Structure formats: C-alpha cells, structure tokens
mmCIF file of C-alpha atoms and ligand atoms in Angstrom:
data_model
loop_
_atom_site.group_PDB
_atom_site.id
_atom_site.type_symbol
_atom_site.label_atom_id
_atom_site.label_comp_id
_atom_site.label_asym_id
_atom_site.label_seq_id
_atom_site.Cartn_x
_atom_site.Cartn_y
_atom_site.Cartn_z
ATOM 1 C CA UNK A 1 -29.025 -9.392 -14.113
ATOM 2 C CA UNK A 2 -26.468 -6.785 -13.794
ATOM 3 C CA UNK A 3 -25.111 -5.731 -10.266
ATOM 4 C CA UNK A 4 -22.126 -3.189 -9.499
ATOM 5 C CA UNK A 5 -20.070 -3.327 -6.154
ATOM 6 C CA UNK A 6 -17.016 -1.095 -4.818
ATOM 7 C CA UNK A 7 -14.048 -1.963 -2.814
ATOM 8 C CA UNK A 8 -11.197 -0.559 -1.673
ATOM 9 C CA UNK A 9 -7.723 -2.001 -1.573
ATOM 10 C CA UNK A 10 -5.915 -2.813 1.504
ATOM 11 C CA UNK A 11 -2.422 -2.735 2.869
ATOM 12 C CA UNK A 12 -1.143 -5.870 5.013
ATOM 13 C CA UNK A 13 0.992 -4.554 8.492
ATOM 14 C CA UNK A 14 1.319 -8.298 9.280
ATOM 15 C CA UNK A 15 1.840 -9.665 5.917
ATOM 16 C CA UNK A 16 0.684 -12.849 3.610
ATOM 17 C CA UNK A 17 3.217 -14.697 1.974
ATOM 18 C CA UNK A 18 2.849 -18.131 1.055
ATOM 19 C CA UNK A 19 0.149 -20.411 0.766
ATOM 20 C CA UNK A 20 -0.956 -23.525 2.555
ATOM 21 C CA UNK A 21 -2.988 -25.031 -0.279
ATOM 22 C CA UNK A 22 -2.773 -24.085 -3.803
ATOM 23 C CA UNK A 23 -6.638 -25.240 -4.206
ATOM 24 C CA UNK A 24 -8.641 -22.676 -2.966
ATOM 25 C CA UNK A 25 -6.038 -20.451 -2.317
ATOM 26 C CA UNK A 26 -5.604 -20.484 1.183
ATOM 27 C CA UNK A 27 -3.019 -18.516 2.536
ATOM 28 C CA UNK A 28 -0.293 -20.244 4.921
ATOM 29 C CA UNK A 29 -0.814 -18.052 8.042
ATOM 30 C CA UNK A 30 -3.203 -14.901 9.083
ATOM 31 C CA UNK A 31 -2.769 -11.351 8.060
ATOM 32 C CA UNK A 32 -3.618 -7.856 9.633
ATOM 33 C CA UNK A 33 -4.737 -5.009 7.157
ATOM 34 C CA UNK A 34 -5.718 -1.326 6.352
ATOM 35 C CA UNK A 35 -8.778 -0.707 4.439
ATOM 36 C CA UNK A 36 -8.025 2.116 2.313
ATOM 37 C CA UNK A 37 -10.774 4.700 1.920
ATOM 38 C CA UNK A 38 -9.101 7.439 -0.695
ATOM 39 C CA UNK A 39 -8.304 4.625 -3.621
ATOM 40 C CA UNK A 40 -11.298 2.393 -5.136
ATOM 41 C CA UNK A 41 -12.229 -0.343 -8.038
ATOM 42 C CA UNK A 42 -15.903 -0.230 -9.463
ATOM 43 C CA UNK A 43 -16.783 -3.713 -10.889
ATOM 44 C CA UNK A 44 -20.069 -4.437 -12.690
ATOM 45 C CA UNK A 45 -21.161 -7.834 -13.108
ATOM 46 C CA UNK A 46 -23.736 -8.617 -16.126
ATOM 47 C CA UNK A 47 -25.328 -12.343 -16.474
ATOM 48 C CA UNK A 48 -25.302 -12.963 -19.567
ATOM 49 C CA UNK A 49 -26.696 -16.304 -20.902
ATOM 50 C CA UNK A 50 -26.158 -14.977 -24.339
ATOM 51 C CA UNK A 51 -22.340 -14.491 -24.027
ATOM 52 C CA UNK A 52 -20.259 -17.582 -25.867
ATOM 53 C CA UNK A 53 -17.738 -17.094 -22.561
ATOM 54 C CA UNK A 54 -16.888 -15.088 -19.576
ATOM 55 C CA UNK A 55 -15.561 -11.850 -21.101
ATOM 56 C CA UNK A 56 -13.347 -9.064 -18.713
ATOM 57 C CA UNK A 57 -12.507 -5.516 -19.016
ATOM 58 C CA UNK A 58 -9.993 -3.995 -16.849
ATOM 59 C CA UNK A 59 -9.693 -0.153 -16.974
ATOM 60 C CA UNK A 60 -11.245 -0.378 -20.408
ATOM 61 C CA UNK A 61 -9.401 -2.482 -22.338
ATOM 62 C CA UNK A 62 -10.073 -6.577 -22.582
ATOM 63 C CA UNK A 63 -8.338 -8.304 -20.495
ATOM 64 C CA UNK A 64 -7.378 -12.455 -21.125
ATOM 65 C CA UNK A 65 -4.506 -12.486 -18.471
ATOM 66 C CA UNK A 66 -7.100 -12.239 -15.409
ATOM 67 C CA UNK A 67 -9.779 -14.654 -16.810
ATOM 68 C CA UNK A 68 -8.493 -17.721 -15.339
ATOM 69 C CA UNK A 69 -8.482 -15.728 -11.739
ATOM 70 C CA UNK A 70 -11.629 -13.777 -12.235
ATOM 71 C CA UNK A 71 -12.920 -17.895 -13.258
ATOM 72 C CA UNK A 72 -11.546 -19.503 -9.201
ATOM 73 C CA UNK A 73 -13.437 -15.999 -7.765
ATOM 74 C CA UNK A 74 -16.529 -17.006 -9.294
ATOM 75 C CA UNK A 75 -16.523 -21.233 -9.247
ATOM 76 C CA UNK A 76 -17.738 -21.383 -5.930
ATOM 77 C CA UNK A 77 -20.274 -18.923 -6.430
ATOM 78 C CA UNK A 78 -21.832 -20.178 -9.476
ATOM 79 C CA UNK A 79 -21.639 -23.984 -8.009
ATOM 80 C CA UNK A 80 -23.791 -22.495 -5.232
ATOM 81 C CA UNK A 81 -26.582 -20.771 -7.194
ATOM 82 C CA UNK A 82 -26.529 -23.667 -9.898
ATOM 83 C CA UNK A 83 -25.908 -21.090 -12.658
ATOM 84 C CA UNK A 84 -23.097 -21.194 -15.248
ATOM 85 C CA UNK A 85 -23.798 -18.788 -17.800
ATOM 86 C CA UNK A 86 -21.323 -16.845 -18.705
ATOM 87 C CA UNK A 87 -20.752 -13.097 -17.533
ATOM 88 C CA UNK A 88 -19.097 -9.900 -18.949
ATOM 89 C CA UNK A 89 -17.486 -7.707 -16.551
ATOM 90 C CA UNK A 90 -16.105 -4.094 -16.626
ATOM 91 C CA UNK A 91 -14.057 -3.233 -13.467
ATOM 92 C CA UNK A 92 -11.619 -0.252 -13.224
ATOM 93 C CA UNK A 93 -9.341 1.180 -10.229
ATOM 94 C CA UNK A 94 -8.476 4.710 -9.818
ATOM 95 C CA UNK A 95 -5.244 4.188 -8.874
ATOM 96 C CA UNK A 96 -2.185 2.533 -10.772
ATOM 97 C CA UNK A 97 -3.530 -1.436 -11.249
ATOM 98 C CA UNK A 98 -0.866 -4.155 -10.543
ATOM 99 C CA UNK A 99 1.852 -2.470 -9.216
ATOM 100 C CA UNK A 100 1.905 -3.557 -5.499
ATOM 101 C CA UNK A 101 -1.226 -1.228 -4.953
ATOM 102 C CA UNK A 102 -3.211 -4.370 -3.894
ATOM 103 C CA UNK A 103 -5.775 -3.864 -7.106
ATOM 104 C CA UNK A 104 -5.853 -7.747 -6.801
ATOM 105 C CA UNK A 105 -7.282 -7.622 -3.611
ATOM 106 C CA UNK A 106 -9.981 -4.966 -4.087
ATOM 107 C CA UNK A 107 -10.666 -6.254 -7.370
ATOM 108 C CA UNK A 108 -11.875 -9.730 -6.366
ATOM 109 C CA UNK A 109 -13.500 -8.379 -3.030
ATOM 110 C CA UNK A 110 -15.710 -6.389 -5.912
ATOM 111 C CA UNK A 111 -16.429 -8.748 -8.369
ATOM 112 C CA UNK A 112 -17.141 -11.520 -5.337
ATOM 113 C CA UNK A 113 -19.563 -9.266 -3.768
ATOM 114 C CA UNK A 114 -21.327 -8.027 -7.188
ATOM 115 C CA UNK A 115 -21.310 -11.403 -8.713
ATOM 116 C CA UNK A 116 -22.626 -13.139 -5.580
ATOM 117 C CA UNK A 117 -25.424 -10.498 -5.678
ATOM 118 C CA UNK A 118 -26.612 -10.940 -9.396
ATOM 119 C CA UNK A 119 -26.551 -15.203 -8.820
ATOM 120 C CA UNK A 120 -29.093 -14.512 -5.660
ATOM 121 C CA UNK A 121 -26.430 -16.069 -3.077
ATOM 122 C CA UNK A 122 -24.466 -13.093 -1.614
ATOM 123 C CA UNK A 123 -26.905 -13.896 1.932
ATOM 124 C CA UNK A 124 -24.379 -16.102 2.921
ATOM 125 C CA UNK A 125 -21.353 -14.112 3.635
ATOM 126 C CA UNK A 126 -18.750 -16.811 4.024
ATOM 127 C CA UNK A 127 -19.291 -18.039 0.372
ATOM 128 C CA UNK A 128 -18.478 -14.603 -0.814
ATOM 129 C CA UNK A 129 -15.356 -14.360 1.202
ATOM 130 C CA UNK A 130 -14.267 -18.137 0.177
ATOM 131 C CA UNK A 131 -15.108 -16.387 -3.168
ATOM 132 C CA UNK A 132 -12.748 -13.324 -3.182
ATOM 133 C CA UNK A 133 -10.354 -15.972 -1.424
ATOM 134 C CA UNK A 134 -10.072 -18.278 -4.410
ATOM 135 C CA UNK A 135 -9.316 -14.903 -6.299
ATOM 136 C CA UNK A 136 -6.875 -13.263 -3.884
ATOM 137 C CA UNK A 137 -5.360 -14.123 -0.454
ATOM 138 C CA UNK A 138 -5.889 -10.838 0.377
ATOM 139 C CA UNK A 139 -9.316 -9.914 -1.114
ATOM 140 C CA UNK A 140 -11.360 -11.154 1.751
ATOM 141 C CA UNK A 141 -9.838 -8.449 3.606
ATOM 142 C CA UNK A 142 -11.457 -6.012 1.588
ATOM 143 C CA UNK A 143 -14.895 -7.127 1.950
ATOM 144 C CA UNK A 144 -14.123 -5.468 5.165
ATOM 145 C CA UNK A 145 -13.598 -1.672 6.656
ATOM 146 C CA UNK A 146 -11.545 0.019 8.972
ATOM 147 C CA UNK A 147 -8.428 -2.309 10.275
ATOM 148 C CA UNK A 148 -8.985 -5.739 9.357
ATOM 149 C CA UNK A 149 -8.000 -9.435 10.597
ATOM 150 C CA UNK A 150 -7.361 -12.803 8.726
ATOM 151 C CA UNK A 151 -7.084 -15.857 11.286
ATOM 152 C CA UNK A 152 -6.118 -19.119 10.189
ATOM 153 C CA UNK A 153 -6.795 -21.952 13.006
ATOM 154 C CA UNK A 154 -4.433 -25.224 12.437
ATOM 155 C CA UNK A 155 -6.926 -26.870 10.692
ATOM 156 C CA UNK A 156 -6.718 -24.481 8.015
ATOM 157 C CA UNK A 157 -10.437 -23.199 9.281
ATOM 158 C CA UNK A 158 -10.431 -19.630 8.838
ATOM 159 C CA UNK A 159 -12.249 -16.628 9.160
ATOM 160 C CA UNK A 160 -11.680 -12.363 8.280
ATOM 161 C CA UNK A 161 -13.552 -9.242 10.149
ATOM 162 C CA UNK A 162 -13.044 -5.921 11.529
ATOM 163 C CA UNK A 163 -10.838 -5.050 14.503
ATOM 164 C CA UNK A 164 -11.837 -1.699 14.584
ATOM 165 C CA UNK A 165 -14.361 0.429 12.627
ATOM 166 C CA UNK A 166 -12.805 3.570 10.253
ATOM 167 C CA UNK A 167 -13.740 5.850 12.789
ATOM 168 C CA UNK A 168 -12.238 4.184 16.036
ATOM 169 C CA UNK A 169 -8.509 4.198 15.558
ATOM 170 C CA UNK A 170 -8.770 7.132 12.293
ATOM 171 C CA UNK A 171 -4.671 6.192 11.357
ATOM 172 C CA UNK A 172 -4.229 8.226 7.996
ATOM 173 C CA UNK A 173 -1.719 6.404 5.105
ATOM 174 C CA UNK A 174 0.383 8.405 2.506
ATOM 175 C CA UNK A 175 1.037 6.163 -0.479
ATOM 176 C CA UNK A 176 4.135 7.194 -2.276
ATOM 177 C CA UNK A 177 4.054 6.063 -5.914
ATOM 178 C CA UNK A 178 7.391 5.217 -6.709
ATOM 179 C CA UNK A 179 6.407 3.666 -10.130
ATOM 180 C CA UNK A 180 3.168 2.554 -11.881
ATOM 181 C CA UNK A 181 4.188 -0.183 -14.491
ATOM 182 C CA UNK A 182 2.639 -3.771 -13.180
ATOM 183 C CA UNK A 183 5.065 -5.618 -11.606
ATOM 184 C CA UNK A 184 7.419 -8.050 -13.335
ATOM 185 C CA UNK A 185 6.418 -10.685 -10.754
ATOM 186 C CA UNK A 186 2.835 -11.308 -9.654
ATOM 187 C CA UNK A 187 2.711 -12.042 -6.151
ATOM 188 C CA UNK A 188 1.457 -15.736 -6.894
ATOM 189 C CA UNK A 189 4.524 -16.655 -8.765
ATOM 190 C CA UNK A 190 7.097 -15.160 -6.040
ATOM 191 C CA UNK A 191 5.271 -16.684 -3.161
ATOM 192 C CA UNK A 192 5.410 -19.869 -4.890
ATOM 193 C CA UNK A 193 9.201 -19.400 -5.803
ATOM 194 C CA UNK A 194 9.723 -17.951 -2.134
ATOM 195 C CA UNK A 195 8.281 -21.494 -0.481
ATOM 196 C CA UNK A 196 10.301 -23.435 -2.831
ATOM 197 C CA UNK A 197 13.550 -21.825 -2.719
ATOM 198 C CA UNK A 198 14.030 -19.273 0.284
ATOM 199 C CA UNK A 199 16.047 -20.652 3.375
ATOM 200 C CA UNK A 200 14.575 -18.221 5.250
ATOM 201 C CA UNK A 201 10.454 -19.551 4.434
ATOM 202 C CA UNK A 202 10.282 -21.576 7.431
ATOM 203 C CA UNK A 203 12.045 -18.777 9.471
ATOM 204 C CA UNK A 204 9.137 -16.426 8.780
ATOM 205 C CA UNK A 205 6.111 -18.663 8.794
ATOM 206 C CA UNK A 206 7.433 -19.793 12.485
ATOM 207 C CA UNK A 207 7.242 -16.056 13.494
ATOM 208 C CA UNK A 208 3.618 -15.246 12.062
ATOM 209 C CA UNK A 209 1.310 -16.091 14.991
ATOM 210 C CA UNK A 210 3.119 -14.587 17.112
ATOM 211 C CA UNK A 211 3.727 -11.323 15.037
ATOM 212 C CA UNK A 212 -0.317 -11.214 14.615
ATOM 213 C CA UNK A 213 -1.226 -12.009 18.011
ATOM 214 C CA UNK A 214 1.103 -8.450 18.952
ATOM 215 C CA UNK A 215 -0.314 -6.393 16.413
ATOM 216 C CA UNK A 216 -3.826 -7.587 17.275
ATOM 217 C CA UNK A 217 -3.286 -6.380 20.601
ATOM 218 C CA UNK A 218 -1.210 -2.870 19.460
ATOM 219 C CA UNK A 219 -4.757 -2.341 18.087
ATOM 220 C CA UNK A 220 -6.943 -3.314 20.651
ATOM 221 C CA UNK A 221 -4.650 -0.636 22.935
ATOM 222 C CA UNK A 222 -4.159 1.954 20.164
ATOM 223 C CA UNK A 223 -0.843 1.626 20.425
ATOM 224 C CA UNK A 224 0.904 3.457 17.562
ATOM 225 C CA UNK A 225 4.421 2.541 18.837
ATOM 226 C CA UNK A 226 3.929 -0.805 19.274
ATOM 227 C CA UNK A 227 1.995 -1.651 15.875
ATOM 228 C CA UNK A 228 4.914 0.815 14.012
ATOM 229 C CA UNK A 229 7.941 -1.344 15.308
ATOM 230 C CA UNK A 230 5.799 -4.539 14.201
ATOM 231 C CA UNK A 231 4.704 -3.572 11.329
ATOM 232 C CA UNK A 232 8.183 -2.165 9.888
ATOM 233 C CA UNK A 233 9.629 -5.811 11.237
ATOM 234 C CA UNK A 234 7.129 -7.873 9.355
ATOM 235 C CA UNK A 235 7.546 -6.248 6.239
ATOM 236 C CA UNK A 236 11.313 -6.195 6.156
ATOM 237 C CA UNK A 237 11.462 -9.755 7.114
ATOM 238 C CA UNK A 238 8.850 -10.980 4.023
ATOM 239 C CA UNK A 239 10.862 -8.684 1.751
ATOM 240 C CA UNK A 240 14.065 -10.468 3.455
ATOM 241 C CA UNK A 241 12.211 -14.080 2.834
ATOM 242 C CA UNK A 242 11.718 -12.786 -0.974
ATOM 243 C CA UNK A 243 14.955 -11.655 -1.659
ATOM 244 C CA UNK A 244 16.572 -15.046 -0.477
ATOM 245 C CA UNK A 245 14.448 -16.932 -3.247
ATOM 246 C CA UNK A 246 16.270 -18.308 -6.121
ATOM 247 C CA UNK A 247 16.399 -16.201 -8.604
ATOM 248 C CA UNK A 248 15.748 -13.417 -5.749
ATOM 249 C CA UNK A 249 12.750 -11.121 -6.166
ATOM 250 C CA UNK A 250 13.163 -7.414 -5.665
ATOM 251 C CA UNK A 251 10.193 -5.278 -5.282
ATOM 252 C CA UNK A 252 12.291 -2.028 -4.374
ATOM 253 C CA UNK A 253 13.671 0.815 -6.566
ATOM 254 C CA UNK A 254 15.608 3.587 -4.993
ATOM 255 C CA UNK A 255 13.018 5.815 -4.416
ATOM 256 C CA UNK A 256 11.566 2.893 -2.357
ATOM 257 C CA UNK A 257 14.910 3.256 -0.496
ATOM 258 C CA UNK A 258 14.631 6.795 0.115
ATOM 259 C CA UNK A 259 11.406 6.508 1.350
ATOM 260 C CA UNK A 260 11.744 4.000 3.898
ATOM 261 C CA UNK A 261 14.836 6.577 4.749
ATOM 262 C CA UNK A 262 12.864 9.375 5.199
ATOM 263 C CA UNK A 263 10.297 7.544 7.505
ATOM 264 C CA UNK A 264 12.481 6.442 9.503
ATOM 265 C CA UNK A 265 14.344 9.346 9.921
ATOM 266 C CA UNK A 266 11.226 11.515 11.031
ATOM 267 C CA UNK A 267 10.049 8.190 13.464
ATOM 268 C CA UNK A 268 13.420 8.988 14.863
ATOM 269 C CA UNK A 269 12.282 13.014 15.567
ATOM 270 C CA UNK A 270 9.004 11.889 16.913
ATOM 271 C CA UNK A 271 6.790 12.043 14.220
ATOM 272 C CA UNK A 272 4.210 9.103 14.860
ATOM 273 C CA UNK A 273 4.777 7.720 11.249
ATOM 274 C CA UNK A 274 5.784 4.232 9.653
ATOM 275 C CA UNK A 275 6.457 2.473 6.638
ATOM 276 C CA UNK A 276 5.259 -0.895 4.980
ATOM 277 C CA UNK A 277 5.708 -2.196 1.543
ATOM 278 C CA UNK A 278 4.074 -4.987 -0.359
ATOM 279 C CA UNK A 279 4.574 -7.156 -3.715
ATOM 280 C CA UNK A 280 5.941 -4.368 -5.486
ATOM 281 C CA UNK A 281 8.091 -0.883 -5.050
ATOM 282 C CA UNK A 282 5.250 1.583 -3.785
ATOM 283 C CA UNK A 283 6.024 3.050 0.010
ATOM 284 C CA UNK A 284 2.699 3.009 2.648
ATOM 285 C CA UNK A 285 3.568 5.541 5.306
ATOM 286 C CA UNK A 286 1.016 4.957 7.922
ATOM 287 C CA UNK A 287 0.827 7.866 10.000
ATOM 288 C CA UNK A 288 -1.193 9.702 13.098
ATOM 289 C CA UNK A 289 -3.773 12.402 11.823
ATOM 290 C CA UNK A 290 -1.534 15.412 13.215
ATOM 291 C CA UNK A 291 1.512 14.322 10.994
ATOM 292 C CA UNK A 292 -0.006 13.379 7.768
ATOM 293 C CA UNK A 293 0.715 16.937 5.607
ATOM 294 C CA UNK A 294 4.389 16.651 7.008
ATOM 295 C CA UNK A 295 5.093 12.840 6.396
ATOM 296 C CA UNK A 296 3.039 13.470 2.398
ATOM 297 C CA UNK A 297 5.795 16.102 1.867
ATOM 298 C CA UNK A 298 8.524 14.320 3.215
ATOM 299 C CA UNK A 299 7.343 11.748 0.438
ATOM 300 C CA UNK A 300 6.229 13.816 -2.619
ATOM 301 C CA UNK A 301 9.956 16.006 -2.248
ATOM 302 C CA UNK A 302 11.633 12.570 -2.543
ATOM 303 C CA UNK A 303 14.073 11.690 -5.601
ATOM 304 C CA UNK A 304 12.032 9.334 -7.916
ATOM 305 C CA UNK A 305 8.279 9.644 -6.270
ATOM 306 C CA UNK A 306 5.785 10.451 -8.627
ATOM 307 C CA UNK A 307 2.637 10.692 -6.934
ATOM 308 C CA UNK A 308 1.568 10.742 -3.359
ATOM 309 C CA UNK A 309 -1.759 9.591 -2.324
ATOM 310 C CA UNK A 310 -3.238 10.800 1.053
ATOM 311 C CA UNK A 311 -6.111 9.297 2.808
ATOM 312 C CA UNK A 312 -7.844 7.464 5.617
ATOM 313 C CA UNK A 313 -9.360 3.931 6.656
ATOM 314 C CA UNK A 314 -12.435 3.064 4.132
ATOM 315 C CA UNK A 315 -15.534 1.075 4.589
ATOM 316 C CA UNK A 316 -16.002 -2.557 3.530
ATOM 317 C CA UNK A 317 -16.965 -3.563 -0.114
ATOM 318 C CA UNK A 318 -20.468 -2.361 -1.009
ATOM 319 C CA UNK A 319 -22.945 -2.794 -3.637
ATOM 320 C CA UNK A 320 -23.564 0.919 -4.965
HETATM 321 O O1 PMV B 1 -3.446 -11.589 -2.401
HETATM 322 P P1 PMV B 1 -2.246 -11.482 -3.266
HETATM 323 O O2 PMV B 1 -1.993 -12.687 -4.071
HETATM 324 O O3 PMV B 1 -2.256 -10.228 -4.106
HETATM 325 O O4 PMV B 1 -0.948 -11.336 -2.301
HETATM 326 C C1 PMV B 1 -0.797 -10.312 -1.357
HETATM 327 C C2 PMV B 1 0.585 -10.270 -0.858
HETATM 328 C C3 PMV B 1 0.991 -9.024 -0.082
HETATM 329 O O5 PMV B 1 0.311 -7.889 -0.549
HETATM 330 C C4 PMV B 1 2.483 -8.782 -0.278
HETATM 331 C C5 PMV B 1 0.780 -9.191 1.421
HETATM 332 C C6 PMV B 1 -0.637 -9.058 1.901
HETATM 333 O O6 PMV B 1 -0.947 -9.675 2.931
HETATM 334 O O7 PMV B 1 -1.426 -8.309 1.307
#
C-alpha cells in the first residue's frame, strides 16, 4: 500500500514554546498560524511487510536522525489499524529543511496524513492530528489551510482548525532566507532547556491566553494593525524567553537584525507589513497584498539575505 500526501509549512504569529507533557507531545499553551501556500514537502508512505525496519529518506539521502520522530508520528496510527509492519518513506521539501522554515511541521502533517491513509484509519481526523502531534507541536497546524488555531483547554483537551479560509483574509508573507544550514539547536532541545532554565518561562506562558484570545479576534475583524503589534510582541518575547535559557539560545544572525530593521522601519511609513521569526534565523514579513513587491525588495537588497520567498496562505495537507 503506498499513499503520497502534501503539506505546507506554517508560521506561528502567537507562538509554541514549551510543552506540557513530554508524552505525546503536547504543547504547553495554544498557537495561531499561517499556512504557507508557495513552499511544500511531498511524503510517500509505502507498507512494506517485507522491510526488516522503518527506513526514511529526506531530500534523497537516508536519514537515521528523524526515525525515532517519524516512529511517535506513526505509534498511534499503527496501534489504531493493528498493523506494525514496517514502512519506507521518501519525503522532500522545496525549501531549505531544518532551518527554522517549519519543515518539521509540514513534514509530519504529510507523513500523518499519507500514513493514516495507507493503514485504512485516516476517517477519523483527530487520530491523524494526535498523529502529526506526537511528531511536531506544530504539525497539526498544517493539516490545516488558510490562518490556523491551536486551543488547549486546562485539561490539556485540545483541538486545531481554520479561522479563516486562504481566500478570506489573502495576507501575503515574504520569507527572507538569511541562512540555510539546519539549526544548531532543534526546537525540542531549546524548549526543553528554555522550561528548565529561563526566568522568564513562567512570564510568557502567563501571557499566552491572553495573547491568543487578541489575535483570534485581530482575525475575526481583519485587523492588520492589531494582529501586526501582537504578533511582533509574541515573537520578541519567546525569542526573549530563549535567550534567558542557560546556556542562551540565539536563533538570529545579523541579517536577521537587519531585517526586523527594515520592517519596522517601513511599518513606521505606513506600509501594512510585519515581522515574525521562529526556531531559527529566517525573517517572515507578513504583509497586505498591495505592499508585497516593496516589502520582498526591502528584504532581498538586505546585507546577508540570500533568498526571498514570496507567497500566499495555502490549503490544508492533501493526499495528491
Ligand atoms: O513543532 P516544533 O517542535 O518544530 O516547534 C515549533 C516552534 C516554533 O516554530 C518556534 C513556534 C511555533 O509555534 O511554530
């Protein structure tokens, strides 16, 4: 049985750091995302009863490191369906993987929605986001298009959908590429480190709620003002959180720098443009349709970008 799915990655405006449980992955508070339509992964999933073990190849070559991850995606999938045979499977992003691009989070959304297809029990759409949960905090996100919200009830009950559709709020994002070696921290590690060691951890789990509760209503009203000053606030105070950990973690380079300068400075002329980062040094500038050529050449003519990839909101994870 051999099934392929595609997903695209998404970018957090209210941001997950931090987990509640370590079993199952669940992440300590909700997030608020952009599906992003102009950057994909393409995972096949084969059954293959004849395979010794599960094998993986990422972007061609075998990879061992993400076994053990690709292995939590699929457990409760396979416990489900009642089928442990081993599978081989072949994913590959077009766009730089592990570099703060969120591959991890398209990634599992693919292989959670493929695999669940080929083992017969992909009717049950909460298994196959508990599925891309176990894989990523941030993968159930992608299973869905357009702008996207995680909530997590007290009792750690928790659920992920669409705010809006692609096509009802069409916010554009110019990815700046400031560097496309895989981080020297995955985002697992540094949360971990980050709850163990930052003063500030409590600080910013306190402010989550409320921080999602505004941006879910900035994009009820389509306001761009609103989720911009959020959304810049968030992700400065997670990267604030990370950089009091012990050893600190720092995901910027100076071309991250001169980015977030550069937004800011045409925010401050009236361009309807902002900036968000994630778990690593690449520069989202979510923008208004009208100022997208301006704000991609305000990024590609900055010191240190290499690359600047322009796009829109994407659909949810599909099986092609
Ligand atoms: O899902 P993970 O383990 O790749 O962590 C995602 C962490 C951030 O990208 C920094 C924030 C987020 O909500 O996507």
């Amino acid at each position: 049985m051999q099934v392929s799915a595609v997903a695209h990655p998404n970018v957090a405006l209210i941001k997950y750091w931090g987990k509640r449980k370590a079993a199952g992955n669940l992440p300590a508070a909700g997030s608020l995302s952009l599906t992003l339509g102009h950057l994909s992964t393409r995972t096949e999933v084969r059954i293959d009863g004849g395979l010794e073990q599960d094998t993986l190849s990422l972007n061609g070559s075998a990879s061992e490191r993400d076994l053990p991850r690709l292995r939590d995606c699929l457990a409760p999938l396979r416990e489900r369906a009642g089928n442990a045979s081993p599978v081989a499977v072949e994913s590959a992003n077009d766009f730089p993987t592990g570099a703060g691009l969120a591959s991890s989070a398209s990634g599992m959304a693919a292989l959670a929605l493929a695999a669940a297809n080929a083992l017969g029990v992909a009717e049950d759409g909460e298994l196959v986001g508990r599925a891309a949960m176990a894989g990523s905090g941030s993968a159930p996100r992608s299973l869905f298009g357009g702008i996207v919200l995680l909530s997590i009830d007290e009792s750690g009950e928790w659920r992920c959908g669409s705010l809006l559709a692609p096509d009802e709020w069409p916010l554009k994002v110019a990815v700046a590429v400031t560097e496309t070696a895989a981080k020297a921290v995955d985002s697992r590690a540094a949360m971990e480190l980050t709850r163990r060691t930052s003063p500030f951890y409590s600080a910013w789990l306190e402010g989550q709620d409320a921080d999602l509760e505004e941006a879910r209503r900035a994009v009820e009203q389509r306001d761009f003002d609103r989720l911009a000053e959020l959304s810049e606030h968030n992700c400065l105070k997670m990267h604030a959180t990370v950089l009091g950990a012990r050893p600190a973690v720092v995901y910027f380079n100076s071309a991250t720098v001169e980015c977030i300068h550069r937004v800011r400075g045409m925010a401050r002329a009236g361009v309807p443009v902002f900036f968000t980062m994630d778990a690593g040094p690449q520069v989202k500038a979510v923008c208004l349709p009208d100022a997208l050529d301006e704000v991609a050449e305000a990024l590609r003519s900055a010191p240190g970008v290499r690359q600047v990839l322009t796009g829109g909101l994407g659909a949810g994870a599909r099986i092609t």
